[in-house]
């Protein structure tokens, strides 16, 4: 079967919080794409280099080498999130009317929420924002699926 390489760069952002396996997931996804014949450029940003801080991987999939690994603001084609609020945060910066969002529905509560200083939005509020800000979105309980397979890391 002939491989279909995109004629233009496709921009995928994989996001989550430190400790979820975001960097490993981005490496696995990039490896699969390279094995399929794509050229993949990866750029990563770490909001806080500790468990619980924001982590974001930019994957630029292209028929030729892309000079910058960073996806421009408003330039995502797909956002894959290991945590729902991180999906929303990234969507507000990198989203556009054509972006597609796939998010794990299981939250990782920030310390401010745990201590009661902050509130965490409801699933309904997050889903409504996804619907308003994207072309299509899906929330799945990937964590439970990973647990059923024997390891929550498999949710990635």
mmCIF file with all atom_site columns, C-alpha atoms in Angstrom:
data_model
loop_
_atom_site.group_PDB
_atom_site.id
_atom_site.type_symbol
_atom_site.label_atom_id
_atom_site.label_alt_id
_atom_site.label_comp_id
_atom_site.label_asym_id
_atom_site.label_entity_id
_atom_site.label_seq_id
_atom_site.pdbx_PDB_ins_code
_atom_site.Cartn_x
_atom_site.Cartn_y
_atom_site.Cartn_z
_atom_site.occupancy
_atom_site.B_iso_or_equiv
_atom_site.pdbx_formal_charge
_atom_site.auth_seq_id
_atom_site.auth_comp_id
_atom_site.auth_asym_id
_atom_site.auth_atom_id
_atom_site.pdbx_PDB_model_num
ATOM 1   C CA . UNK A 1 1   ? 0.000   0.000  0.000  1.00 0.00 ? 1   UNK A CA 1
ATOM 2   C CA . UNK A 1 2   ? 1.352   3.426  -0.937 1.00 0.00 ? 2   UNK A CA 1
ATOM 3   C CA . UNK A 1 3   ? 1.929   5.780  1.996  1.00 0.00 ? 3   UNK A CA 1
ATOM 4   C CA . UNK A 1 4   ? 0.050   9.054  1.908  1.00 0.00 ? 4   UNK A CA 1
ATOM 5   C CA . UNK A 1 5   ? 2.353   11.844 3.030  1.00 0.00 ? 5   UNK A CA 1
ATOM 6   C CA . UNK A 1 6   ? 0.552   15.127 3.760  1.00 0.00 ? 6   UNK A CA 1
ATOM 7   C CA . UNK A 1 7   ? 1.220   17.797 1.158  1.00 0.00 ? 7   UNK A CA 1
ATOM 8   C CA . UNK A 1 8   ? 1.409   20.410 3.911  1.00 0.00 ? 8   UNK A CA 1
ATOM 9   C CA . UNK A 1 9   ? 2.609   20.384 7.490  1.00 0.00 ? 9   UNK A CA 1
ATOM 10  C CA . UNK A 1 10  ? 0.181   18.961 10.051 1.00 0.00 ? 10  UNK A CA 1
ATOM 11  C CA . UNK A 1 11  ? 0.564   20.248 13.604 1.00 0.00 ? 11  UNK A CA 1
ATOM 12  C CA . UNK A 1 12  ? -0.220  18.024 16.579 1.00 0.00 ? 12  UNK A CA 1
ATOM 13  C CA . UNK A 1 13  ? 0.093   19.096 20.218 1.00 0.00 ? 13  UNK A CA 1
ATOM 14  C CA . UNK A 1 14  ? 0.244   16.455 22.926 1.00 0.00 ? 14  UNK A CA 1
ATOM 15  C CA . UNK A 1 15  ? -0.282  17.961 26.376 1.00 0.00 ? 15  UNK A CA 1
ATOM 16  C CA . UNK A 1 16  ? -0.684  16.934 29.991 1.00 0.00 ? 16  UNK A CA 1
ATOM 17  C CA . UNK A 1 17  ? 0.886   17.466 33.379 1.00 0.00 ? 17  UNK A CA 1
ATOM 18  C CA . UNK A 1 18  ? 4.272   16.309 34.640 1.00 0.00 ? 18  UNK A CA 1
ATOM 19  C CA . UNK A 1 19  ? 4.260   12.661 35.639 1.00 0.00 ? 19  UNK A CA 1
ATOM 20  C CA . UNK A 1 20  ? 1.595   11.512 33.174 1.00 0.00 ? 20  UNK A CA 1
ATOM 21  C CA . UNK A 1 21  ? 4.014   10.258 30.531 1.00 0.00 ? 21  UNK A CA 1
ATOM 22  C CA . UNK A 1 22  ? 3.491   13.079 28.032 1.00 0.00 ? 22  UNK A CA 1
ATOM 23  C CA . UNK A 1 23  ? 7.090   13.061 26.770 1.00 0.00 ? 23  UNK A CA 1
ATOM 24  C CA . UNK A 1 24  ? 7.094   9.269  26.382 1.00 0.00 ? 24  UNK A CA 1
ATOM 25  C CA . UNK A 1 25  ? 3.750   9.392  24.548 1.00 0.00 ? 25  UNK A CA 1
ATOM 26  C CA . UNK A 1 26  ? 5.071   12.048 22.152 1.00 0.00 ? 26  UNK A CA 1
ATOM 27  C CA . UNK A 1 27  ? 8.138   9.904  21.419 1.00 0.00 ? 27  UNK A CA 1
ATOM 28  C CA . UNK A 1 28  ? 5.990   6.831  20.761 1.00 0.00 ? 28  UNK A CA 1
ATOM 29  C CA . UNK A 1 29  ? 3.645   8.776  18.457 1.00 0.00 ? 29  UNK A CA 1
ATOM 30  C CA . UNK A 1 30  ? 6.577   10.371 16.609 1.00 0.00 ? 30  UNK A CA 1
ATOM 31  C CA . UNK A 1 31  ? 8.257   6.978  16.204 1.00 0.00 ? 31  UNK A CA 1
ATOM 32  C CA . UNK A 1 32  ? 5.100   5.477  14.731 1.00 0.00 ? 32  UNK A CA 1
ATOM 33  C CA . UNK A 1 33  ? 4.790   8.378  12.281 1.00 0.00 ? 33  UNK A CA 1
ATOM 34  C CA . UNK A 1 34  ? 8.452   8.109  11.236 1.00 0.00 ? 34  UNK A CA 1
ATOM 35  C CA . UNK A 1 35  ? 8.029   4.348  10.735 1.00 0.00 ? 35  UNK A CA 1
ATOM 36  C CA . UNK A 1 36  ? 5.046   5.170  8.495  1.00 0.00 ? 36  UNK A CA 1
ATOM 37  C CA . UNK A 1 37  ? 7.263   7.382  6.309  1.00 0.00 ? 37  UNK A CA 1
ATOM 38  C CA . UNK A 1 38  ? 6.561   10.850 7.687  1.00 0.00 ? 38  UNK A CA 1
ATOM 39  C CA . UNK A 1 39  ? 9.117   13.473 8.669  1.00 0.00 ? 39  UNK A CA 1
ATOM 40  C CA . UNK A 1 40  ? 8.430   14.547 12.252 1.00 0.00 ? 40  UNK A CA 1
ATOM 41  C CA . UNK A 1 41  ? 9.931   17.502 14.105 1.00 0.00 ? 41  UNK A CA 1
ATOM 42  C CA . UNK A 1 42  ? 9.385   17.581 17.882 1.00 0.00 ? 42  UNK A CA 1
ATOM 43  C CA . UNK A 1 43  ? 9.587   20.538 20.250 1.00 0.00 ? 43  UNK A CA 1
ATOM 44  C CA . UNK A 1 44  ? 8.745   20.299 23.940 1.00 0.00 ? 44  UNK A CA 1
ATOM 45  C CA . UNK A 1 45  ? 7.955   22.833 26.613 1.00 0.00 ? 45  UNK A CA 1
ATOM 46  C CA . UNK A 1 46  ? 7.803   22.210 30.320 1.00 0.00 ? 46  UNK A CA 1
ATOM 47  C CA . UNK A 1 47  ? 5.950   24.808 32.406 1.00 0.00 ? 47  UNK A CA 1
ATOM 48  C CA . UNK A 1 48  ? 7.420   23.439 35.606 1.00 0.00 ? 48  UNK A CA 1
ATOM 49  C CA . UNK A 1 49  ? 9.972   20.664 35.578 1.00 0.00 ? 49  UNK A CA 1
ATOM 50  C CA . UNK A 1 50  ? 8.220   18.734 38.322 1.00 0.00 ? 50  UNK A CA 1
ATOM 51  C CA . UNK A 1 51  ? 5.291   16.400 38.796 1.00 0.00 ? 51  UNK A CA 1
ATOM 52  C CA . UNK A 1 52  ? 2.069   18.311 38.188 1.00 0.00 ? 52  UNK A CA 1
ATOM 53  C CA . UNK A 1 53  ? 3.487   21.104 36.005 1.00 0.00 ? 53  UNK A CA 1
ATOM 54  C CA . UNK A 1 54  ? 2.258   21.729 32.461 1.00 0.00 ? 54  UNK A CA 1
ATOM 55  C CA . UNK A 1 55  ? 3.980   19.715 29.741 1.00 0.00 ? 55  UNK A CA 1
ATOM 56  C CA . UNK A 1 56  ? 3.425   20.191 26.022 1.00 0.00 ? 56  UNK A CA 1
ATOM 57  C CA . UNK A 1 57  ? 4.961   18.461 23.006 1.00 0.00 ? 57  UNK A CA 1
ATOM 58  C CA . UNK A 1 58  ? 4.698   19.955 19.522 1.00 0.00 ? 58  UNK A CA 1
ATOM 59  C CA . UNK A 1 59  ? 4.823   17.438 16.671 1.00 0.00 ? 59  UNK A CA 1
ATOM 60  C CA . UNK A 1 60  ? 5.093   18.845 13.177 1.00 0.00 ? 60  UNK A CA 1
ATOM 61  C CA . UNK A 1 61  ? 4.389   16.198 10.534 1.00 0.00 ? 61  UNK A CA 1
ATOM 62  C CA . UNK A 1 62  ? 5.514   17.106 7.059  1.00 0.00 ? 62  UNK A CA 1
ATOM 63  C CA . UNK A 1 63  ? 6.723   15.852 3.678  1.00 0.00 ? 63  UNK A CA 1
ATOM 64  C CA . UNK A 1 64  ? 9.953   17.813 4.276  1.00 0.00 ? 64  UNK A CA 1
ATOM 65  C CA . UNK A 1 65  ? 11.966  19.057 7.235  1.00 0.00 ? 65  UNK A CA 1
ATOM 66  C CA . UNK A 1 66  ? 10.311  21.904 9.142  1.00 0.00 ? 66  UNK A CA 1
ATOM 67  C CA . UNK A 1 67  ? 12.684  24.597 10.420 1.00 0.00 ? 67  UNK A CA 1
ATOM 68  C CA . UNK A 1 68  ? 10.920  25.391 13.680 1.00 0.00 ? 68  UNK A CA 1
ATOM 69  C CA . UNK A 1 69  ? 9.709   22.677 16.046 1.00 0.00 ? 69  UNK A CA 1
ATOM 70  C CA . UNK A 1 70  ? 7.283   25.126 17.679 1.00 0.00 ? 70  UNK A CA 1
ATOM 71  C CA . UNK A 1 71  ? 3.736   25.316 16.370 1.00 0.00 ? 71  UNK A CA 1
ATOM 72  C CA . UNK A 1 72  ? 2.599   28.927 15.942 1.00 0.00 ? 72  UNK A CA 1
ATOM 73  C CA . UNK A 1 73  ? -0.274  30.295 18.035 1.00 0.00 ? 73  UNK A CA 1
ATOM 74  C CA . UNK A 1 74  ? -3.565  29.300 16.434 1.00 0.00 ? 74  UNK A CA 1
ATOM 75  C CA . UNK A 1 75  ? -1.764  26.706 14.308 1.00 0.00 ? 75  UNK A CA 1
ATOM 76  C CA . UNK A 1 76  ? -2.739  23.321 15.780 1.00 0.00 ? 76  UNK A CA 1
ATOM 77  C CA . UNK A 1 77  ? -4.550  20.777 13.635 1.00 0.00 ? 77  UNK A CA 1
ATOM 78  C CA . UNK A 1 78  ? -4.977  18.254 16.458 1.00 0.00 ? 78  UNK A CA 1
ATOM 79  C CA . UNK A 1 79  ? -4.684  18.548 20.244 1.00 0.00 ? 79  UNK A CA 1
ATOM 80  C CA . UNK A 1 80  ? -4.284  15.320 22.211 1.00 0.00 ? 80  UNK A CA 1
ATOM 81  C CA . UNK A 1 81  ? -4.521  15.836 25.963 1.00 0.00 ? 81  UNK A CA 1
ATOM 82  C CA . UNK A 1 82  ? -3.807  13.506 28.849 1.00 0.00 ? 82  UNK A CA 1
ATOM 83  C CA . UNK A 1 83  ? -5.693  15.896 31.156 1.00 0.00 ? 83  UNK A CA 1
ATOM 84  C CA . UNK A 1 84  ? -8.876  17.895 30.323 1.00 0.00 ? 84  UNK A CA 1
ATOM 85  C CA . UNK A 1 85  ? -7.967  21.313 31.728 1.00 0.00 ? 85  UNK A CA 1
ATOM 86  C CA . UNK A 1 86  ? -4.598  21.176 29.947 1.00 0.00 ? 86  UNK A CA 1
ATOM 87  C CA . UNK A 1 87  ? -6.523  20.502 26.726 1.00 0.00 ? 87  UNK A CA 1
ATOM 88  C CA . UNK A 1 88  ? -8.584  23.627 27.304 1.00 0.00 ? 88  UNK A CA 1
ATOM 89  C CA . UNK A 1 89  ? -5.535  25.721 28.188 1.00 0.00 ? 89  UNK A CA 1
ATOM 90  C CA . UNK A 1 90  ? -3.723  24.653 24.999 1.00 0.00 ? 90  UNK A CA 1
ATOM 91  C CA . UNK A 1 91  ? -6.877  25.022 22.890 1.00 0.00 ? 91  UNK A CA 1
ATOM 92  C CA . UNK A 1 92  ? -7.244  28.686 23.873 1.00 0.00 ? 92  UNK A CA 1
ATOM 93  C CA . UNK A 1 93  ? -3.720  29.431 22.614 1.00 0.00 ? 93  UNK A CA 1
ATOM 94  C CA . UNK A 1 94  ? -3.130  27.020 19.716 1.00 0.00 ? 94  UNK A CA 1
ATOM 95  C CA . UNK A 1 95  ? -6.686  26.265 18.623 1.00 0.00 ? 95  UNK A CA 1
ATOM 96  C CA . UNK A 1 96  ? -8.599  27.566 15.638 1.00 0.00 ? 96  UNK A CA 1
ATOM 97  C CA . UNK A 1 97  ? -12.004 26.831 14.068 1.00 0.00 ? 97  UNK A CA 1
ATOM 98  C CA . UNK A 1 98  ? -10.590 23.726 12.301 1.00 0.00 ? 98  UNK A CA 1
ATOM 99  C CA . UNK A 1 99  ? -8.756  22.037 15.196 1.00 0.00 ? 99  UNK A CA 1
ATOM 100 C CA . UNK A 1 100 ? -9.769  18.599 16.516 1.00 0.00 ? 100 UNK A CA 1
ATOM 101 C CA . UNK A 1 101 ? -9.393  17.781 20.228 1.00 0.00 ? 101 UNK A CA 1
ATOM 102 C CA . UNK A 1 102 ? -9.054  14.376 21.905 1.00 0.00 ? 102 UNK A CA 1
ATOM 103 C CA . UNK A 1 103 ? -8.825  14.556 25.703 1.00 0.00 ? 103 UNK A CA 1
ATOM 104 C CA . UNK A 1 104 ? -8.670  12.140 28.593 1.00 0.00 ? 104 UNK A CA 1
ATOM 105 C CA . UNK A 1 105 ? -11.618 12.945 30.859 1.00 0.00 ? 105 UNK A CA 1
ATOM 106 C CA . UNK A 1 106 ? -9.768  12.102 34.101 1.00 0.00 ? 106 UNK A CA 1
ATOM 107 C CA . UNK A 1 107 ? -8.527  15.297 35.801 1.00 0.00 ? 107 UNK A CA 1
ATOM 108 C CA . UNK A 1 108 ? -5.255  15.763 37.640 1.00 0.00 ? 108 UNK A CA 1
ATOM 109 C CA . UNK A 1 109 ? -6.140  18.388 40.215 1.00 0.00 ? 109 UNK A CA 1
ATOM 110 C CA . UNK A 1 110 ? -3.638  21.209 40.787 1.00 0.00 ? 110 UNK A CA 1
ATOM 111 C CA . UNK A 1 111 ? -2.545  21.899 44.355 1.00 0.00 ? 111 UNK A CA 1
ATOM 112 C CA . UNK A 1 112 ? -4.765  25.000 44.513 1.00 0.00 ? 112 UNK A CA 1
ATOM 113 C CA . UNK A 1 113 ? -7.832  22.843 43.830 1.00 0.00 ? 113 UNK A CA 1
ATOM 114 C CA . UNK A 1 114 ? -6.734  20.231 46.370 1.00 0.00 ? 114 UNK A CA 1
ATOM 115 C CA . UNK A 1 115 ? -6.320  22.906 49.070 1.00 0.00 ? 115 UNK A CA 1
ATOM 116 C CA . UNK A 1 116 ? -9.682  24.478 48.199 1.00 0.00 ? 116 UNK A CA 1
ATOM 117 C CA . UNK A 1 117 ? -8.208  27.799 47.042 1.00 0.00 ? 117 UNK A CA 1
ATOM 118 C CA . UNK A 1 118 ? -9.271  27.248 43.422 1.00 0.00 ? 118 UNK A CA 1
ATOM 119 C CA . UNK A 1 119 ? -12.109 25.453 41.692 1.00 0.00 ? 119 UNK A CA 1
ATOM 120 C CA . UNK A 1 120 ? -11.883 23.007 38.806 1.00 0.00 ? 120 UNK A CA 1
ATOM 121 C CA . UNK A 1 121 ? -14.403 23.384 35.951 1.00 0.00 ? 121 UNK A CA 1
ATOM 122 C CA . UNK A 1 122 ? -17.034 20.678 35.476 1.00 0.00 ? 122 UNK A CA 1
ATOM 123 C CA . UNK A 1 123 ? -16.819 18.172 32.624 1.00 0.00 ? 123 UNK A CA 1
ATOM 124 C CA . UNK A 1 124 ? -19.838 19.914 31.115 1.00 0.00 ? 124 UNK A CA 1
ATOM 125 C CA . UNK A 1 125 ? -18.109 23.318 31.178 1.00 0.00 ? 125 UNK A CA 1
ATOM 126 C CA . UNK A 1 126 ? -14.955 21.884 29.613 1.00 0.00 ? 126 UNK A CA 1
ATOM 127 C CA . UNK A 1 127 ? -16.944 20.029 26.934 1.00 0.00 ? 127 UNK A CA 1
ATOM 128 C CA . UNK A 1 128 ? -18.951 23.179 26.135 1.00 0.00 ? 128 UNK A CA 1
ATOM 129 C CA . UNK A 1 129 ? -15.709 25.139 25.712 1.00 0.00 ? 129 UNK A CA 1
ATOM 130 C CA . UNK A 1 130 ? -14.303 22.405 23.443 1.00 0.00 ? 130 UNK A CA 1
ATOM 131 C CA . UNK A 1 131 ? -17.464 22.545 21.326 1.00 0.00 ? 131 UNK A CA 1
ATOM 132 C CA . UNK A 1 132 ? -17.274 26.334 21.097 1.00 0.00 ? 132 UNK A CA 1
ATOM 133 C CA . UNK A 1 133 ? -13.549 26.508 20.263 1.00 0.00 ? 133 UNK A CA 1
ATOM 134 C CA . UNK A 1 134 ? -12.970 23.512 17.962 1.00 0.00 ? 134 UNK A CA 1
ATOM 135 C CA . UNK A 1 135 ? -14.321 21.795 14.864 1.00 0.00 ? 135 UNK A CA 1
ATOM 136 C CA . UNK A 1 136 ? -14.722 18.510 16.756 1.00 0.00 ? 136 UNK A CA 1
ATOM 137 C CA . UNK A 1 137 ? -13.833 17.141 20.168 1.00 0.00 ? 137 UNK A CA 1
ATOM 138 C CA . UNK A 1 138 ? -13.927 13.895 22.097 1.00 0.00 ? 138 UNK A CA 1
ATOM 139 C CA . UNK A 1 139 ? -13.495 13.243 25.827 1.00 0.00 ? 139 UNK A CA 1
ATOM 140 C CA . UNK A 1 140 ? -12.719 9.639  26.748 1.00 0.00 ? 140 UNK A CA 1
ATOM 141 C CA . UNK A 1 141 ? -11.871 8.001  30.058 1.00 0.00 ? 141 UNK A CA 1
ATOM 142 C CA . UNK A 1 142 ? -8.481  6.756  28.907 1.00 0.00 ? 142 UNK A CA 1
ATOM 143 C CA . UNK A 1 143 ? -7.288  6.308  32.499 1.00 0.00 ? 143 UNK A CA 1
ATOM 144 C CA . UNK A 1 144 ? -9.982  3.701  33.245 1.00 0.00 ? 144 UNK A CA 1
ATOM 145 C CA . UNK A 1 145 ? -9.167  1.933  29.975 1.00 0.00 ? 145 UNK A CA 1
ATOM 146 C CA . UNK A 1 146 ? -5.493  1.825  30.989 1.00 0.00 ? 146 UNK A CA 1
ATOM 147 C CA . UNK A 1 147 ? -6.401  0.473  34.432 1.00 0.00 ? 147 UNK A CA 1
ATOM 148 C CA . UNK A 1 148 ? -8.518  -2.269 32.823 1.00 0.00 ? 148 UNK A CA 1
ATOM 149 C CA . UNK A 1 149 ? -5.451  -3.227 30.798 1.00 0.00 ? 149 UNK A CA 1
ATOM 150 C CA . UNK A 1 150 ? -3.454  -3.441 34.022 1.00 0.00 ? 150 UNK A CA 1
ATOM 151 C CA . UNK A 1 151 ? -1.508  -0.164 34.048 1.00 0.00 ? 151 UNK A CA 1
ATOM 152 C CA . UNK A 1 152 ? -2.739  3.475  34.021 1.00 0.00 ? 152 UNK A CA 1
ATOM 153 C CA . UNK A 1 153 ? 0.278   4.448  31.871 1.00 0.00 ? 153 UNK A CA 1
ATOM 154 C CA . UNK A 1 154 ? -1.426  2.537  29.060 1.00 0.00 ? 154 UNK A CA 1
ATOM 155 C CA . UNK A 1 155 ? -3.989  5.348  28.935 1.00 0.00 ? 155 UNK A CA 1
ATOM 156 C CA . UNK A 1 156 ? -1.426  7.263  26.887 1.00 0.00 ? 156 UNK A CA 1
#
